[in-house]
Amino acid sequence: MRKGETMLPTVVIRNRTAASASVNLFDPYDPSVNATTTYRYDITSELFNNKDRVSIQYKAVNALNYSVSVVALAASNATSVITALNGLGVGTFYLVQTGGNMYIQVQSDTLQYNTLDIYRQNNSAPVFGNLPASYRINDSQTAQIILAATDPDLDNITFSVTGLPSFCTLTQFSFANNWICAIEAAPGGAADDGTYNMAVIATDSEGASTSKAVSLVVDSGSYFNFTRPYTDTRSIAVGDFSQQWNYDCGLGLASGTTSYSSPTLGWSLGYLAIPPGYVAIFPHPIVSNTGDHILIVAIHNSNSTEYQDSFFVKITVTP
Amino acid sequence: MASYTPTIITDSTPAIEISMAGNITYSEFMGTLGVDVYLVKKIFAQANSFQQISQTVKYSIYDSNGFLFSESVALTPDLYQFRPALVLSEPGFGMVLNGRSTYNFNIFSGERVQVIFYAEALELDNGLDKVSKSNTQIAKENDNIGQLELYDYFKDNL
């Protein structure tokens, strides 16, 4: 029955958080409103370092609504929100702490909270790509050793080398999260003949590092040697299957006696061939290849597992 | 990977707090919805900033079949208020508060929003009593409830 028009009591909504929030007025199942139970896990800078990866596992039984969120106490902090789940949920996120403290907050409309475990995963060290690290070069030629690394946390990487011979120089390149270390060797003749053992160290911006052993043999033999410069930049349009890029490798060995390394940095847009005296790249870019690619080619004689020279090409595939 | 068990802190201050003026609490009022339903005739909203008050409002309601209906609510500025305020006269559709409907909007950090609903109250249990006494009332009751366009939860059960 109608009771006539009336003015309902004034509803006052307050947001006490440091971020905007969505309010569902008159929704009895909104766990963020007047939650009676809040489990709060303070994260202090002493316990969680910047860019720590946090894995959170939680379980709610018969909870109508359940939410887990990372709440920033300071406006400068980035925030992440894990999708609310009813039941067993697992989420992983990066905690980016730029100042002040943060906390992980669990709110539930019921008291069916069971477990909430937070796992802390420290910063991950860079990872070297599967590129060759055993080289043999001629003592009067300039050759190049190329290594590549990526960082799981997308940190910047800096390369350094221990045991670097005096005739070698280290150059660093970066393409998105592909970090390339190029060691250029320019021995001065028979006086530099010998075996050199080096360690290339990739260190991320958080201080974690990974080492990779590199061996270099210098003697008077005849080996492959790419024509300088060792880096190249190419651009090609999607659907252009007509191009062939040749890179002179010096020796004119018969076909079938040479080999090259498998490209390791997402090469999927064509194929390589090694006619006598040069390496030929036949790009076949399709729509899904649009963007930048790094192709690293290292070459060795099929009679030996020691590589003799390498180079890389940055290929931009345009729509 | 190290496992870390932090200290649990029970936060007594809710992040989002909703209260109602007068003697009735928000949770008590929520408990009456469903028994009492309200057909909203007019809305008055006030906040500290124009950015807050001009947020889009979305009204949603589930019908008896579980289907969700949503309507955007457009409020107009009330120029005679000291603080930023908006008024909506006659929503233009059957905006019902019945425990199965929500009035959704974003609230900025630190904001305080007041909303006043002018509504027509309908006490459904009284209506059901009358229906039980005389089946001839069914059509009449349906007509009454039928004014609440989106509200057909009880309509199916009469």
Tab-separated table of N, CA and C in Angstrom, chain A residues 1-29 32-44 47-48 55 103 105 107 113 116-122, chain B residues 1-4 6-11 13-21 24 26 29-30 33 38 41 97 99 101-123 126-127 130 144 147:
chain	number	residue	atom	x	y	z
A	1	MET	N	0.849	-1.190	0.000
A	1	MET	CA	0.000	0.000	0.000
A	1	MET	C	0.884	1.240	0.000
A	2	ARG	N	0.368	2.243	-0.598
A	2	ARG	CA	1.153	3.468	-0.644
A	2	ARG	C	1.066	4.199	0.693
A	3	LYS	N	2.167	4.656	1.144
A	3	LYS	CA	2.206	5.369	2.416
A	3	LYS	C	2.463	6.850	2.204
A	4	GLY	N	2.496	7.248	0.964
A	4	GLY	CA	2.707	8.651	0.670
A	4	GLY	C	4.174	8.969	0.467
A	5	GLU	N	4.420	10.143	-0.049
A	5	GLU	CA	5.800	10.531	-0.330
A	5	GLU	C	6.515	10.868	0.965
A	6	THR	N	7.760	10.449	1.042
A	6	THR	CA	8.518	10.693	2.251
A	6	THR	C	9.967	11.019	1.884
A	7	MET	N	10.672	11.639	2.793
A	7	MET	CA	12.084	11.920	2.571
A	7	MET	C	12.882	10.899	3.376
A	8	LEU	N	13.626	10.078	2.700
A	8	LEU	CA	14.438	9.079	3.397
A	8	LEU	C	15.540	9.786	4.165
A	9	PRO	N	16.027	9.161	5.230
A	9	PRO	CA	17.120	9.789	5.973
A	9	PRO	C	18.306	10.086	5.058
A	10	THR	N	18.935	11.210	5.289
A	10	THR	CA	20.074	11.613	4.460
A	10	THR	C	21.168	10.556	4.519
A	11	VAL	N	21.645	10.150	3.355
A	11	VAL	CA	22.722	9.166	3.278
A	11	VAL	C	24.042	9.917	3.113
A	12	VAL	N	24.993	9.620	3.960
A	12	VAL	CA	26.296	10.272	3.896
A	12	VAL	C	27.350	9.217	3.557
A	13	ILE	N	28.098	9.463	2.498
A	13	ILE	CA	29.125	8.515	2.061
A	13	ILE	C	30.485	9.191	2.196
A	14	ARG	N	31.396	8.511	2.875
A	14	ARG	CA	32.748	9.046	3.046
A	14	ARG	C	33.757	8.070	2.466
A	15	ASN	N	34.750	8.594	1.796
A	15	ASN	CA	35.847	7.769	1.282
A	15	ASN	C	37.101	8.134	2.065
A	16	ARG	N	37.553	7.222	2.893
A	16	ARG	CA	38.719	7.503	3.734
A	16	ARG	C	40.013	6.996	3.116
A	17	THR	N	39.954	6.474	1.926
A	17	THR	CA	41.155	5.918	1.307
A	17	THR	C	41.880	7.001	0.503
A	18	ALA	N	43.063	6.616	0.015
A	18	ALA	CA	43.869	7.551	-0.766
A	18	ALA	C	43.573	7.441	-2.256
A	19	ALA	N	42.562	6.700	-2.604
A	19	ALA	CA	42.247	6.526	-4.022
A	19	ALA	C	40.733	6.608	-4.204
A	20	SER	N	40.345	6.860	-5.432
A	20	SER	CA	38.919	6.857	-5.736
A	20	SER	C	38.363	5.457	-5.555
A	21	ALA	N	37.089	5.400	-5.254
A	21	ALA	CA	36.463	4.095	-5.043
A	21	ALA	C	35.076	4.109	-5.639
A	22	SER	N	34.651	2.945	-6.037
A	22	SER	CA	33.302	2.792	-6.560
A	22	SER	C	32.377	2.394	-5.412
A	23	VAL	N	31.286	3.093	-5.296
A	23	VAL	CA	30.348	2.827	-4.207
A	23	VAL	C	29.045	2.300	-4.784
A	24	ASN	N	28.589	1.198	-4.239
A	24	ASN	CA	27.281	0.658	-4.612
A	24	ASN	C	26.328	0.911	-3.451
A	25	LEU	N	25.650	2.019	-3.538
A	25	LEU	CA	24.717	2.374	-2.473
A	25	LEU	C	23.532	1.414	-2.484
A	26	PHE	N	23.114	0.975	-1.323
A	26	PHE	CA	21.979	0.060	-1.109
A	26	PHE	C	22.266	-1.355	-1.600
A	27	ASP	N	23.556	-1.658	-1.825
A	27	ASP	CA	23.909	-3.027	-2.198
A	27	ASP	C	24.365	-3.758	-0.939
A	28	PRO	N	23.598	-4.737	-0.452
A	28	PRO	CA	23.976	-5.417	0.793
A	28	PRO	C	25.207	-6.283	0.647
A	29	TYR	N	25.655	-6.515	-0.582
A	29	TYR	CA	26.787	-7.413	-0.790
A	29	TYR	C	28.057	-6.678	-1.179
A	32	SER	N	33.127	-3.534	0.287
A	32	SER	CA	33.983	-2.394	0.590
A	32	SER	C	33.266	-1.362	1.457
A	33	VAL	N	31.981	-1.532	1.570
A	33	VAL	CA	31.209	-0.546	2.323
A	33	VAL	C	31.004	-1.030	3.753
A	34	ASN	N	31.418	-0.216	4.680
A	34	ASN	CA	31.227	-0.516	6.099
A	34	ASN	C	31.645	-1.944	6.446
A	35	ALA	N	32.729	-2.409	5.824
A	35	ALA	CA	33.166	-3.776	6.078
A	35	ALA	C	33.437	-3.951	7.565
A	36	THR	N	32.901	-5.001	8.100
A	36	THR	CA	33.069	-5.222	9.534
A	36	THR	C	34.410	-5.871	9.843
A	37	THR	N	34.978	-6.526	8.862
A	37	THR	CA	36.245	-7.202	9.096
A	37	THR	C	37.237	-6.810	8.021
A	38	THR	N	38.329	-6.309	8.440
A	38	THR	CA	39.377	-5.958	7.502
A	38	THR	C	40.690	-6.542	8.015
A	39	TYR	N	41.309	-7.328	7.203
A	39	TYR	CA	42.626	-7.850	7.541
A	39	TYR	C	43.641	-7.012	6.795
A	40	ARG	N	44.514	-6.428	7.519
A	40	ARG	CA	45.454	-5.523	6.887
A	40	ARG	C	46.868	-6.000	7.144
A	41	TYR	N	47.646	-6.069	6.110
A	41	TYR	CA	49.018	-6.536	6.191
A	41	TYR	C	49.917	-5.369	5.806
A	42	ASP	N	50.574	-4.838	6.780
A	42	ASP	CA	51.429	-3.691	6.479
A	42	ASP	C	52.706	-4.142	5.793
A	43	ILE	N	53.058	-3.431	4.780
A	43	ILE	CA	54.292	-3.720	4.058
A	43	ILE	C	55.213	-2.538	4.290
A	44	THR	N	56.291	-2.793	4.927
A	44	THR	CA	57.215	-1.700	5.184
A	44	THR	C	58.421	-1.837	4.278
A	47	LEU	N	60.814	-4.631	4.853
A	47	LEU	CA	60.458	-6.008	4.531
A	47	LEU	C	60.346	-6.238	3.030
A	48	PHE	N	59.863	-5.252	2.325
A	48	PHE	CA	59.690	-5.417	0.888
A	48	PHE	C	60.461	-4.310	0.170
A	55	SER	N	53.629	-12.716	-4.388
A	55	SER	CA	52.620	-13.703	-4.762
A	55	SER	C	51.674	-13.865	-3.589
A	103	TYR	N	50.036	-1.308	2.127
A	103	TYR	CA	49.523	-2.485	2.806
A	103	TYR	C	48.626	-3.289	1.877
A	105	GLN	N	45.301	-5.302	1.745
A	105	GLN	CA	44.079	-5.254	2.535
A	105	GLN	C	43.098	-6.309	2.047
A	107	GLN	N	39.207	-7.573	2.510
A	107	GLN	CA	37.898	-7.242	3.056
A	107	GLN	C	36.917	-8.315	2.643
A	113	TYR	N	36.816	-16.011	6.232
A	113	TYR	CA	38.232	-15.951	5.879
A	113	TYR	C	38.964	-17.169	6.415
A	116	LEU	N	45.385	-16.541	4.207
A	116	LEU	CA	45.951	-15.564	3.286
A	116	LEU	C	47.449	-15.601	3.482
A	117	ASP	N	48.136	-16.086	2.508
A	117	ASP	CA	49.589	-16.202	2.595
A	117	ASP	C	50.216	-15.277	1.579
A	118	ILE	N	51.182	-14.575	2.019
A	118	ILE	CA	51.883	-13.666	1.123
A	118	ILE	C	53.301	-14.178	0.962
A	119	TYR	N	53.690	-14.374	-0.248
A	119	TYR	CA	55.037	-14.840	-0.522
A	119	TYR	C	55.824	-13.698	-1.140
A	120	ARG	N	56.989	-13.591	-0.686
A	120	ARG	CA	57.848	-12.534	-1.199
A	120	ARG	C	58.900	-13.164	-2.096
A	121	GLN	N	58.976	-12.661	-3.295
A	121	GLN	CA	59.987	-13.152	-4.217
A	121	GLN	C	60.939	-12.009	-4.512
A	122	ASN	N	62.180	-12.254	-4.247
A	122	ASN	CA	63.162	-11.196	-4.419
A	122	ASN	C	63.380	-10.868	-5.885
B	1	MET	N	62.042	-18.470	-3.193
B	1	MET	CA	60.913	-17.639	-2.787
B	1	MET	C	60.689	-17.784	-1.283
B	2	ALA	N	60.727	-16.677	-0.617
B	2	ALA	CA	60.550	-16.714	0.824
B	2	ALA	C	59.087	-16.496	1.183
B	3	SER	N	58.628	-17.200	2.201
B	3	SER	CA	57.261	-17.010	2.666
B	3	SER	C	57.269	-16.021	3.816
B	4	TYR	N	56.331	-15.136	3.810
B	4	TYR	CA	56.323	-14.067	4.792
B	4	TYR	C	54.927	-13.929	5.354
B	6	PRO	N	52.801	-11.580	7.544
B	6	PRO	CA	52.768	-10.280	8.211
B	6	PRO	C	51.801	-10.269	9.399
B	7	THR	N	51.910	-9.239	10.150
B	7	THR	CA	51.011	-9.078	11.295
B	7	THR	C	49.628	-8.637	10.819
B	8	ILE	N	48.623	-9.233	11.391
B	8	ILE	CA	47.254	-8.872	11.026
B	8	ILE	C	46.815	-7.670	11.855
B	9	ILE	N	46.306	-6.693	11.179
B	9	ILE	CA	45.761	-5.529	11.868
B	9	ILE	C	44.284	-5.439	11.521
B	10	THR	N	43.446	-5.446	12.515
B	10	THR	CA	42.024	-5.269	12.264
B	10	THR	C	41.728	-3.778	12.231
B	11	ASP	N	41.302	-3.349	11.082
B	11	ASP	CA	41.058	-1.929	10.871
B	11	ASP	C	39.609	-1.605	11.227
B	13	THR	N	38.194	1.317	11.265
B	13	THR	CA	37.618	2.403	10.469
B	13	THR	C	37.437	1.933	9.038
B	14	PRO	N	36.215	1.835	8.583
B	14	PRO	CA	36.017	1.349	7.216
B	14	PRO	C	36.560	2.329	6.195
B	15	ALA	N	37.062	1.769	5.113
B	15	ALA	CA	37.607	2.623	4.054
B	15	ALA	C	36.499	3.450	3.417
B	16	ILE	N	35.394	2.781	3.152
B	16	ILE	CA	34.214	3.475	2.625
B	16	ILE	C	33.131	3.398	3.693
B	17	GLU	N	32.751	4.521	4.189
B	17	GLU	CA	31.773	4.537	5.269
B	17	GLU	C	30.472	5.159	4.771
B	18	ILE	N	29.373	4.464	5.044
B	18	ILE	CA	28.058	5.005	4.701
B	18	ILE	C	27.235	5.087	5.977
B	19	SER	N	26.704	6.235	6.222
B	19	SER	CA	25.861	6.399	7.414
B	19	SER	C	24.585	7.118	7.005
B	20	MET	N	23.597	7.044	7.884
B	20	MET	CA	22.332	7.722	7.614
B	20	MET	C	22.003	8.639	8.777
B	21	ALA	N	21.460	9.762	8.452
B	21	ALA	CA	21.092	10.713	9.492
B	21	ALA	C	19.902	10.172	10.289
B	24	ILE	N	18.058	5.800	12.581
B	24	ILE	CA	18.232	4.522	11.903
B	24	ILE	C	19.630	4.456	11.290
B	26	TYR	N	22.508	2.753	8.654
B	26	TYR	CA	22.475	2.326	7.247
B	26	TYR	C	22.154	0.837	7.155
B	29	PHE	N	18.516	0.240	7.899
B	29	PHE	CA	17.705	0.636	6.748
B	29	PHE	C	17.781	-0.427	5.652
B	30	MET	N	19.011	-0.949	5.452
B	30	MET	CA	19.169	-1.995	4.438
B	30	MET	C	18.318	-3.206	4.794
B	33	LEU	N	14.738	-2.919	3.530
B	33	LEU	CA	14.492	-2.928	2.090
B	33	LEU	C	14.030	-4.315	1.673
B	38	TYR	N	10.743	1.549	-2.063
B	38	TYR	CA	10.575	2.986	-2.287
B	38	TYR	C	10.679	3.296	-3.771
B	41	LYS	N	11.244	9.568	-6.228
B	41	LYS	CA	10.624	10.667	-6.973
B	41	LYS	C	11.609	11.785	-7.263
B	97	LEU	N	14.005	1.369	-4.798
B	97	LEU	CA	14.969	0.874	-3.819
B	97	LEU	C	14.312	-0.298	-3.102
B	99	GLY	N	16.400	-3.378	-2.147
B	99	GLY	CA	17.375	-4.363	-1.696
B	99	GLY	C	17.971	-5.168	-2.829
B	101	SER	N	18.480	-3.446	-5.742
B	101	SER	CA	18.890	-2.375	-6.641
B	101	SER	C	20.073	-1.624	-6.029
B	102	THR	N	20.879	-1.037	-6.877
B	102	THR	CA	22.039	-0.283	-6.376
B	102	THR	C	22.123	1.059	-7.084
B	103	TYR	N	22.726	1.962	-6.378
B	103	TYR	CA	22.936	3.323	-6.869
B	103	TYR	C	24.453	3.507	-6.864
B	104	ASN	N	25.075	3.374	-8.021
B	104	ASN	CA	26.525	3.266	-8.103
B	104	ASN	C	27.164	4.557	-8.605
B	105	PHE	N	28.225	4.955	-7.954
B	105	PHE	CA	29.007	6.093	-8.430
B	105	PHE	C	30.415	6.009	-7.849
B	106	ASN	N	31.323	6.794	-8.407
B	106	ASN	CA	32.698	6.847	-7.898
B	106	ASN	C	32.816	7.973	-6.895
B	107	ILE	N	33.566	7.693	-5.844
B	107	ILE	CA	33.785	8.744	-4.853
B	107	ILE	C	35.281	8.970	-4.733
B	108	PHE	N	35.674	10.201	-4.835
B	108	PHE	CA	37.089	10.541	-4.800
B	108	PHE	C	37.670	10.362	-3.404
B	109	SER	N	38.988	10.303	-3.386
B	109	SER	CA	39.684	10.157	-2.108
B	109	SER	C	39.338	11.316	-1.176
B	110	GLY	N	38.978	10.986	0.043
B	110	GLY	CA	38.719	12.005	1.041
B	110	GLY	C	37.399	12.726	0.884
B	111	GLU	N	36.611	12.338	-0.103
B	111	GLU	CA	35.349	13.051	-0.359
B	111	GLU	C	34.239	12.635	0.612
B	112	ARG	N	33.267	13.502	0.708
B	112	ARG	CA	32.078	13.248	1.524
B	112	ARG	C	30.876	13.659	0.678
B	113	VAL	N	29.998	12.729	0.462
B	113	VAL	CA	28.842	12.971	-0.392
B	113	VAL	C	27.578	12.734	0.411
B	114	GLN	N	26.627	13.628	0.256
B	114	GLN	CA	25.311	13.454	0.882
B	114	GLN	C	24.275	13.235	-0.206
B	115	VAL	N	23.437	12.261	-0.016
B	115	VAL	CA	22.375	12.009	-0.978
B	115	VAL	C	21.054	11.924	-0.216
B	116	ILE	N	20.083	12.633	-0.709
B	116	ILE	CA	18.742	12.590	-0.110
B	116	ILE	C	17.774	12.085	-1.170
B	117	PHE	N	17.012	11.076	-0.790
B	117	PHE	CA	16.015	10.509	-1.696
B	117	PHE	C	14.615	10.902	-1.203
B	118	TYR	N	13.858	11.497	-2.081
B	118	TYR	CA	12.434	11.705	-1.825
B	118	TYR	C	11.725	10.565	-2.533
B	119	ALA	N	10.948	9.812	-1.781
B	119	ALA	CA	10.393	8.594	-2.371
B	119	ALA	C	8.973	8.350	-1.896
B	120	GLU	N	8.297	7.548	-2.663
B	120	GLU	CA	6.980	7.065	-2.273
B	120	GLU	C	7.183	5.684	-1.679
B	121	ALA	N	6.691	5.461	-0.469
B	121	ALA	CA	6.919	4.181	0.194
B	121	ALA	C	5.783	3.227	-0.110
B	122	LEU	N	6.138	1.982	-0.284
B	122	LEU	CA	5.141	0.947	-0.524
B	122	LEU	C	5.448	-0.203	0.416
B	123	GLU	N	4.466	-0.561	1.242
B	123	GLU	CA	4.676	-1.632	2.208
B	123	GLU	C	4.086	-2.897	1.623
B	126	ASN	N	1.530	-5.518	3.619
B	126	ASN	CA	0.136	-5.098	3.673
B	126	ASN	C	-0.564	-5.393	2.359
B	127	GLY	N	0.119	-5.131	1.314
B	127	GLY	CA	-0.453	-5.373	-0.001
B	127	GLY	C	-0.754	-6.836	-0.206
B	130	LYS	N	-4.000	-8.006	1.537
B	130	LYS	CA	-5.211	-7.653	0.809
B	130	LYS	C	-5.425	-8.589	-0.372
B	144	ASN	N	-0.707	-1.231	-9.272
B	144	ASN	CA	0.078	-0.356	-8.412
B	144	ASN	C	1.567	-0.619	-8.557
B	147	GLN	N	3.535	0.351	-11.680
B	147	GLN	CA	4.120	1.678	-11.886
B	147	GLN	C	5.629	1.652	-11.706
